[in-house]
Each structure stands twice: as structure tokens, then as C-alpha cells.
Coordinates of C-alpha atoms and ligand atoms in Angstrom, one line a residue:
X1 CA -10.6 -8.2 -19.7
X2 CA -11.0 -11.7 -21.1
X3 CA -7.9 -14.4 -21.2
X4 CA -7.0 -13.3 -24.4
X5 CA -6.4 -10.1 -23.5
X6 CA -2.1 -9.8 -23.7
X7 CA -1.3 -7.1 -21.9
X8 CA 1.7 -5.6 -23.6
X9 CA 2.9 -2.8 -21.0
X10 CA 5.5 -0.1 -22.1
X11 CA 8.3 0.1 -20.2
X12 CA 8.9 3.6 -17.7
X13 CA 12.1 2.8 -16.2
X14 CA 15.6 0.9 -17.8
X15 CA 15.0 -1.7 -15.4
X16 CA 11.4 -2.1 -14.3
X17 CA 7.7 0.1 -14.3
X18 CA 5.8 -1.1 -16.7
X19 CA 3.0 1.0 -18.3
X20 CA -0.9 0.0 -18.7
X21 CA -3.2 1.3 -21.2
X22 CA -7.0 0.3 -22.4
X23 CA -7.6 -2.0 -19.5
X24 CA -10.6 -2.0 -17.0
X25 CA -9.4 -3.7 -13.6
X26 CA -12.9 -3.5 -12.8
X27 CA -13.8 -5.7 -15.3
X28 CA -10.5 -8.5 -14.9
X29 CA -12.3 -11.1 -13.0
X30 CA -11.3 -14.6 -15.2
X31 CA -8.5 -15.8 -13.5
X32 CA -6.4 -16.1 -16.0
X33 CA -5.9 -12.5 -16.3
X34 CA -5.5 -11.9 -13.0
X35 CA -2.8 -14.2 -13.1
X36 CA -1.1 -12.3 -16.0
X37 CA -0.9 -9.3 -13.6
X38 CA 0.6 -10.9 -11.5
X39 CA 3.1 -12.1 -14.1
X40 CA 3.7 -8.6 -15.1
X41 CA 4.3 -7.6 -11.5
X42 CA 6.8 -10.0 -11.5
X43 CA 8.8 -9.0 -14.2
X44 CA 7.9 -4.6 -14.3
X45 CA 7.3 -5.0 -9.9
X46 CA 5.6 -1.3 -11.0
X47 CA 2.6 -0.9 -13.1
X48 CA 0.9 2.1 -13.4
X49 CA -2.5 1.4 -15.2
X50 CA -4.0 4.1 -16.9
X51 CA -7.7 5.8 -16.6
X52 CA -9.0 3.3 -13.7
X53 CA -12.2 5.5 -12.2
X54 CA -12.4 2.9 -9.4
X55 CA -14.8 3.3 -6.2
X56 CA -13.5 2.4 -3.4
X57 CA -15.5 -0.7 -2.7
X58 CA -14.2 -1.4 -6.2
X59 CA -10.7 -0.5 -6.1
X60 CA -10.7 -3.2 -2.9
X61 CA -12.8 -5.8 -4.9
X62 CA -10.4 -5.6 -7.1
X63 CA -7.3 -5.9 -5.2
X64 CA -8.9 -9.5 -3.2
X65 CA -10.0 -11.1 -6.2
X66 CA -6.3 -10.1 -7.2
X67 CA -4.1 -11.1 -3.7
X68 CA -6.5 -11.9 -1.3
X69 CA -6.5 -10.5 2.4
X70 CA -5.8 -6.6 2.6
X71 CA -5.0 -4.5 5.6
X72 CA -7.3 -3.3 7.2
X73 CA -7.8 -0.9 10.1
X74 CA -5.1 -2.9 12.4
X75 CA -2.0 -0.2 12.1
X76 CA -3.7 2.4 11.0
X77 CA -5.4 4.4 14.0
X78 CA -3.0 7.5 13.4
X79 CA -4.5 8.4 10.3
X80 CA -7.9 7.2 10.7
X81 CA -9.4 8.8 13.5
X82 CA -13.1 10.0 12.4
X83 CA -12.0 8.8 9.0
X84 CA -12.9 10.8 5.8
X85 CA -13.5 7.4 3.8
X86 CA -15.7 4.3 4.7
X87 CA -14.1 1.5 2.8
X88 CA -12.8 -0.3 5.5
X89 CA -10.0 -1.8 2.8
X90 CA -8.9 1.9 2.2
X91 CA -5.6 3.8 3.6
X92 CA -6.6 7.4 3.3
X93 CA -3.4 9.0 1.6
X94 CA -4.5 12.6 1.0
X95 CA -3.9 16.1 2.6
X96 CA -7.8 16.5 3.4
X97 CA -9.9 16.3 6.6
X98 CA -12.8 14.4 7.8
X99 CA -14.6 17.3 5.9
X100 CA -13.0 17.2 3.0
X101 CA -11.6 20.3 3.8
X102 CA -7.4 20.6 3.3
X103 CA -6.1 19.3 6.8
X104 CA -4.6 22.0 9.2
X105 CA -1.0 21.9 8.6
X106 CA 0.0 20.8 12.9
X107 CA -2.6 18.5 12.3
X108 CA -1.2 15.1 13.9
X109 CA -2.6 12.8 10.9
X110 CA -0.4 15.2 8.9
X111 CA 2.4 15.2 11.1
X112 CA 2.4 10.9 11.6
X113 CA 2.1 10.9 7.3
X114 CA 4.9 12.7 6.7
X115 CA 6.8 10.2 7.3
X116 CA 5.8 8.9 4.2
X117 CA 8.5 10.8 2.4
X118 CA 11.0 9.0 3.6
X119 CA 11.7 6.1 1.3
X120 CA 10.1 2.7 2.3
X121 CA 8.4 -0.4 2.0
X122 CA 5.1 -0.5 3.6
X123 CA 4.5 -2.3 6.8
X124 CA 8.0 -3.6 6.3
X125 CA 7.1 -2.8 10.4
X126 CA 4.7 -5.6 10.7
X127 CA 4.6 -9.4 10.4
X128 CA 4.0 -10.7 7.3
X129 CA 4.2 -7.0 5.9
X130 CA 2.4 -5.5 2.8
X131 CA 2.9 -7.2 -0.6
X132 CA 1.2 -5.4 -3.1
X133 CA 0.1 -1.7 -2.6
X134 CA -2.2 -0.1 -5.1
X135 CA -3.0 3.7 -4.9
X136 CA -6.2 5.6 -6.8
X137 CA -5.7 9.0 -8.0
X138 CA -8.8 11.0 -7.1
X139 CA -7.3 14.4 -7.3
X140 CA -3.6 15.0 -7.4
X141 CA -1.4 18.9 -7.5
X142 CA -0.5 21.0 -10.2
X143 CA 2.7 20.5 -9.7
X144 CA 5.1 18.4 -7.0
X145 CA 3.6 15.6 -5.0
X146 CA 4.8 12.9 -7.2
X147 CA 5.4 9.8 -6.0
X148 CA 9.7 7.6 -5.9
X149 CA 9.7 3.9 -7.0
X150 CA 13.4 2.4 -6.6
X151 CA 14.6 -0.8 -7.8
X152 CA 15.1 -3.2 -4.9
X153 CA 16.7 -6.5 -7.1
X154 CA 18.5 -3.6 -9.6
X155 CA 20.0 -2.5 -6.8
X156 CA 20.8 -5.9 -4.9
X157 CA 22.4 -6.9 -8.5
X158 CA 25.0 -4.2 -8.2
X159 CA 26.3 -4.2 -5.1
X160 CA 29.9 -5.4 -4.5
X161 CA 29.8 -9.2 -4.1
X162 CA 31.4 -8.7 -0.6
X163 CA 28.7 -6.7 0.7
X164 CA 26.4 -9.7 -0.8
X165 CA 27.8 -12.4 1.4
X166 CA 28.1 -9.7 4.7
X167 CA 24.1 -9.2 4.5
X168 CA 23.2 -12.3 3.0
X169 CA 22.0 -14.1 6.2
X170 CA 21.4 -10.5 8.6
X171 CA 18.0 -9.6 9.6
X172 CA 16.8 -6.5 10.4
X173 CA 14.3 -4.8 12.8
X174 CA 11.9 -1.9 11.8
X175 CA 10.0 -0.1 13.4
X176 CA 7.7 2.7 12.6
X177 CA 8.0 4.5 16.1
X178 CA 11.6 4.2 15.2
X179 CA 11.2 5.4 11.4
X180 CA 9.1 8.3 13.0
X181 CA 11.3 9.0 15.0
X182 CA 13.9 10.3 12.8
X183 CA 12.1 12.9 11.3
X184 CA 10.7 14.5 15.3
X185 CA 7.7 12.7 15.3
X186 CA 7.7 11.2 18.8
X187 CA 4.2 11.6 19.9
X188 CA 2.8 8.0 20.1
X189 CA 0.3 7.0 23.1
X190 CA 1.4 3.5 24.8
X191 CA -1.3 2.3 23.2
X192 CA 0.1 3.2 20.2
X193 CA 3.4 1.7 21.0
X194 CA 1.8 -1.3 21.7
X195 CA 0.5 -2.1 18.6
X196 CA 3.3 -1.1 17.0
X197 CA 5.7 -3.6 18.5
X198 CA 7.9 -3.6 15.6
X199 CA 9.2 -7.1 13.4
X200 CA 12.1 -8.4 12.0
X201 CA 12.9 -9.3 8.3
X202 CA 15.7 -10.4 6.3
X203 CA 17.9 -8.5 4.8
X204 CA 17.8 -9.7 1.4
X205 CA 14.6 -11.3 -0.3
X206 CA 14.5 -13.8 -2.8
X207 CA 11.3 -12.9 -4.6
X208 CA 8.8 -16.1 -5.5
X209 CA 7.5 -15.2 -8.4
X210 CA 11.0 -13.9 -10.3
X211 CA 13.3 -15.7 -8.3
X212 CA 15.4 -12.5 -8.2
X213 CA 16.7 -11.2 -4.5
X214 CA 17.0 -7.9 -3.6
X215 CA 17.9 -5.6 -0.5
X216 CA 15.2 -5.7 1.8
X217 CA 15.8 -2.6 4.1
X218 CA 13.1 0.7 4.8
X219 CA 13.3 3.9 6.3
X220 CA 11.7 2.0 9.1
X221 CA 14.7 -0.5 9.6
X222 CA 16.6 0.5 13.0
X223 CA 19.0 -1.7 13.5
X224 CA 20.7 -4.9 12.6
X225 CA 19.9 -8.3 14.8
X226 CA 23.0 -9.4 16.8
X227 CA 24.7 -6.7 16.1
X228 CA 25.5 -3.7 18.4
X229 CA 23.1 -1.0 17.8
X230 CA 25.6 1.9 15.6
X231 CA 27.4 -0.8 13.6
X232 CA 23.5 -1.6 12.4
X233 CA 22.4 1.6 12.0
X234 CA 25.6 3.1 9.5
X235 CA 24.8 -0.4 7.5
X236 CA 21.2 0.5 7.1
X237 CA 22.1 4.1 5.8
X238 CA 24.6 2.9 3.6
X239 CA 22.2 -0.1 1.6
X240 CA 19.6 3.0 1.7
X241 CA 21.9 5.0 -0.5
X242 CA 22.7 1.9 -2.3
X243 CA 19.1 1.2 -3.4
X244 CA 18.0 4.6 -3.9
X245 CA 20.8 5.5 -6.0
X246 CA 19.4 7.8 -9.4
X247 CA 19.6 5.0 -11.5
X248 CA 18.0 2.4 -9.5
X249 CA 14.3 5.2 -9.0
X250 CA 12.3 5.5 -11.2
X251 CA 9.5 9.0 -10.6
X252 CA 5.7 9.2 -11.2
X253 CA 3.9 12.3 -12.2
X254 CA 0.2 11.5 -11.0
X255 CA -2.7 12.0 -13.0
X256 CA -6.1 11.4 -11.7
X257 CA -7.0 8.0 -12.8
X258 CA -3.6 6.5 -12.4
X259 CA -3.6 3.5 -10.8
X260 CA -0.7 2.2 -9.8
X261 CA 0.8 -0.8 -8.8
X262 CA 3.9 -1.8 -6.7
X263 CA 5.4 -5.0 -4.4
X264 CA 7.2 -3.5 -1.4
X265 CA 8.8 -7.4 -1.8
X266 CA 11.0 -5.3 -4.0
X267 CA 10.7 -1.7 -4.3
X268 CA 10.4 1.1 -2.0
X269 CA 8.9 4.6 -2.8
X270 CA 8.7 7.9 -1.3
X271 CA 6.1 10.7 -1.8
X272 CA 7.7 14.6 -2.7
X273 CA 6.8 17.6 -1.1
X274 CA 3.7 20.0 -2.6
X275 CA 2.0 22.7 -2.0
X276 CA 0.5 21.7 0.8
X277 CA -1.8 24.7 1.8
X278 CA -3.7 25.5 -1.7
X279 CA -4.0 21.9 -3.4
X280 CA -5.7 18.9 -3.4
X281 CA -3.5 15.2 -3.2
X282 CA -6.3 12.5 -2.9
X283 CA -4.5 8.7 -3.4
X284 CA -6.4 6.6 -1.3
X285 CA -4.7 3.1 -1.0
X286 CA -5.3 -1.0 -0.8
X287 CA -2.3 -2.9 0.1
X288 CA -2.3 -6.5 0.6
X289 CA -0.6 -9.1 3.2
X290 CA 2.6 -11.0 2.6
X291 CA 1.2 -14.4 4.0
Ligands
LIG301 C1 1.9 5.0 0.3 C2 2.6 6.1 0.5 C3 3.7 8.2 -0.9 C4 3.1 9.4 -1.5 O1 0.9 5.5 -0.2 O2 2.0 4.0 0.9 O3 4.2 6.0 1.1 O4 3.8 9.9 -2.3 N1 2.5 6.9 -0.6 O5 1.9 9.6 -1.1
LIG302 MN1 3.7 4.0 1.8

């Protein structure tokens, strides 16, 4: 890439998701080029970049160039026990064990990772949460295992005015202990519970790059601060349902070499099921901190 590169994404969904072909992000070093990618993210919220043969350390280096500090080992102990990936900036989003074999269905890491099937925004249970997440596809199943994205800006815009006014100044408590418990994963050790205290987040965020407002909810959102838990939880469920209506959702079907960057401030995502006993799905993620 050079400063003369004019990136012209193809838009894959009526409100968001741009697709780029013919670029090599390993060569993107020029601040102007990196700024252009961020400007595209401000607009599209999700960028699908095809054919990026990143080595793990190249992927981490690209993320640092684009946006600074990475989320590293902190908060990742459950899935990183006996890590398969050696690069500290990478999170393993695969169904493979440390010997590169398909995981035992009962593996605790798999049980924990099943939480990724719930709509969420990465690290919303931490403060500061995640800004950009970037997934690189090394192996993909023949069918299933897509990732869905929801545009929380478009969802906000479509809320009734009364609901917009009601949530404007509200805050929610986000916890990964809570979100995992909703699918029956409760086996956190005392040390893990101490490591994941949860975080308060606003229900409405203004995106600094686009000036647009978003609903900021996730499966991690447990209750509304200052409200009785059942009232707040019902409001959060309603917002989750509204934010993930079909018209706000794009389904990404993975190809090997795909590199997808999304902005966690204004999108949610979730993984879809696939045949985990016969199919290898090897996705690797780097995440930057929203600070
Ligand atoms: C993630 C995630 C979903 C998937 O990488 O943060 O939630 O489809 N992934 O694997
Ligand atoms: Mn995620």
C-alpha cells in the first residue's frame, strides 16, 4: 500500500460492512494508509479484507500499527491454558487443542468458548473494553461456522424516540461470569472470578469517528445500574432483540485468508454452529483496547 492507494470497498449490507480486495495489509505502514483504513471502519464498522496471509506476529504487528495497545493475556486465562498460539497478542478462536487436534467436546475451553455463540461486543465486561477486533481465517468448515455482525448504529437510529430518551443516560453492568451463566457455564474458579469483576458501560455510545450514536449492549450486560435487576434485565433483553433484528444483521461466510476487522463500539457479533467433531475451524484474533 502507498499513500496513493484509494481504497474502494464494496458494501456487503445496506447499512454497514465493506469488502476490500487487492490490498496487502502487511505492507500498510504509512500513517496515511492506516488512517484511511480507520476512516473506512468509521463508515462501514466491519471491513472484510480478502486474501491476507498473515503470520501470527504480522497480524499482531498490523493491529499495533493501526491502533496501538493490544488486549493480551489478561482476561484470557480460561482459553489460553496450554496455549496453541505462541504469539502473546493472539487469542485462539478455534476448535483445536494445544496439539492442533480437534478438541474433545467436553473440553472446558470449548465450553467457555461456546459463549461466543451469544451476541456480544468483545470485552464489554472490562474497562476499558475492546475497540477493534481482527480475525484471521486459517481453516474454515465446509458449512456452518459463519460469523454474524449486527449494526448497533442502525439499530439505535430505528429505536422509538421514547426508548431513545429512556436509555440516553442509563448504564449497564457487564460481566462474563453472568453471560456464561445464562448458558449454564458456571465453573469459574475463585481466581477467575476475581479476575473478571465486570464493568459498567453506557447503554448509548457516541462514536468519536462518525459522530453516530449506538446502542451498546451485549450478552454480558446483566442489569441496569440503579434499577431493580428484573426491570433492567428485561430492558436489556428488549434492546438486544431490537439490535439484532434481521435488517441489522450481516452473515459473513469465511474463506481461508479472510481478515475481518470490526469496531466493537458500534457492532455486536456471534459465531454460528458447525460440525465441531469433524471440521477444523481455525480463526485467530487480535484486539485493541478502547482507551
Ligand atoms: C470473536 C468471536 C465468533 C466466531 O472472535 O471475538 O466472538 O464466529 N468470534 O468465532
Ligand atoms: Mn467475540
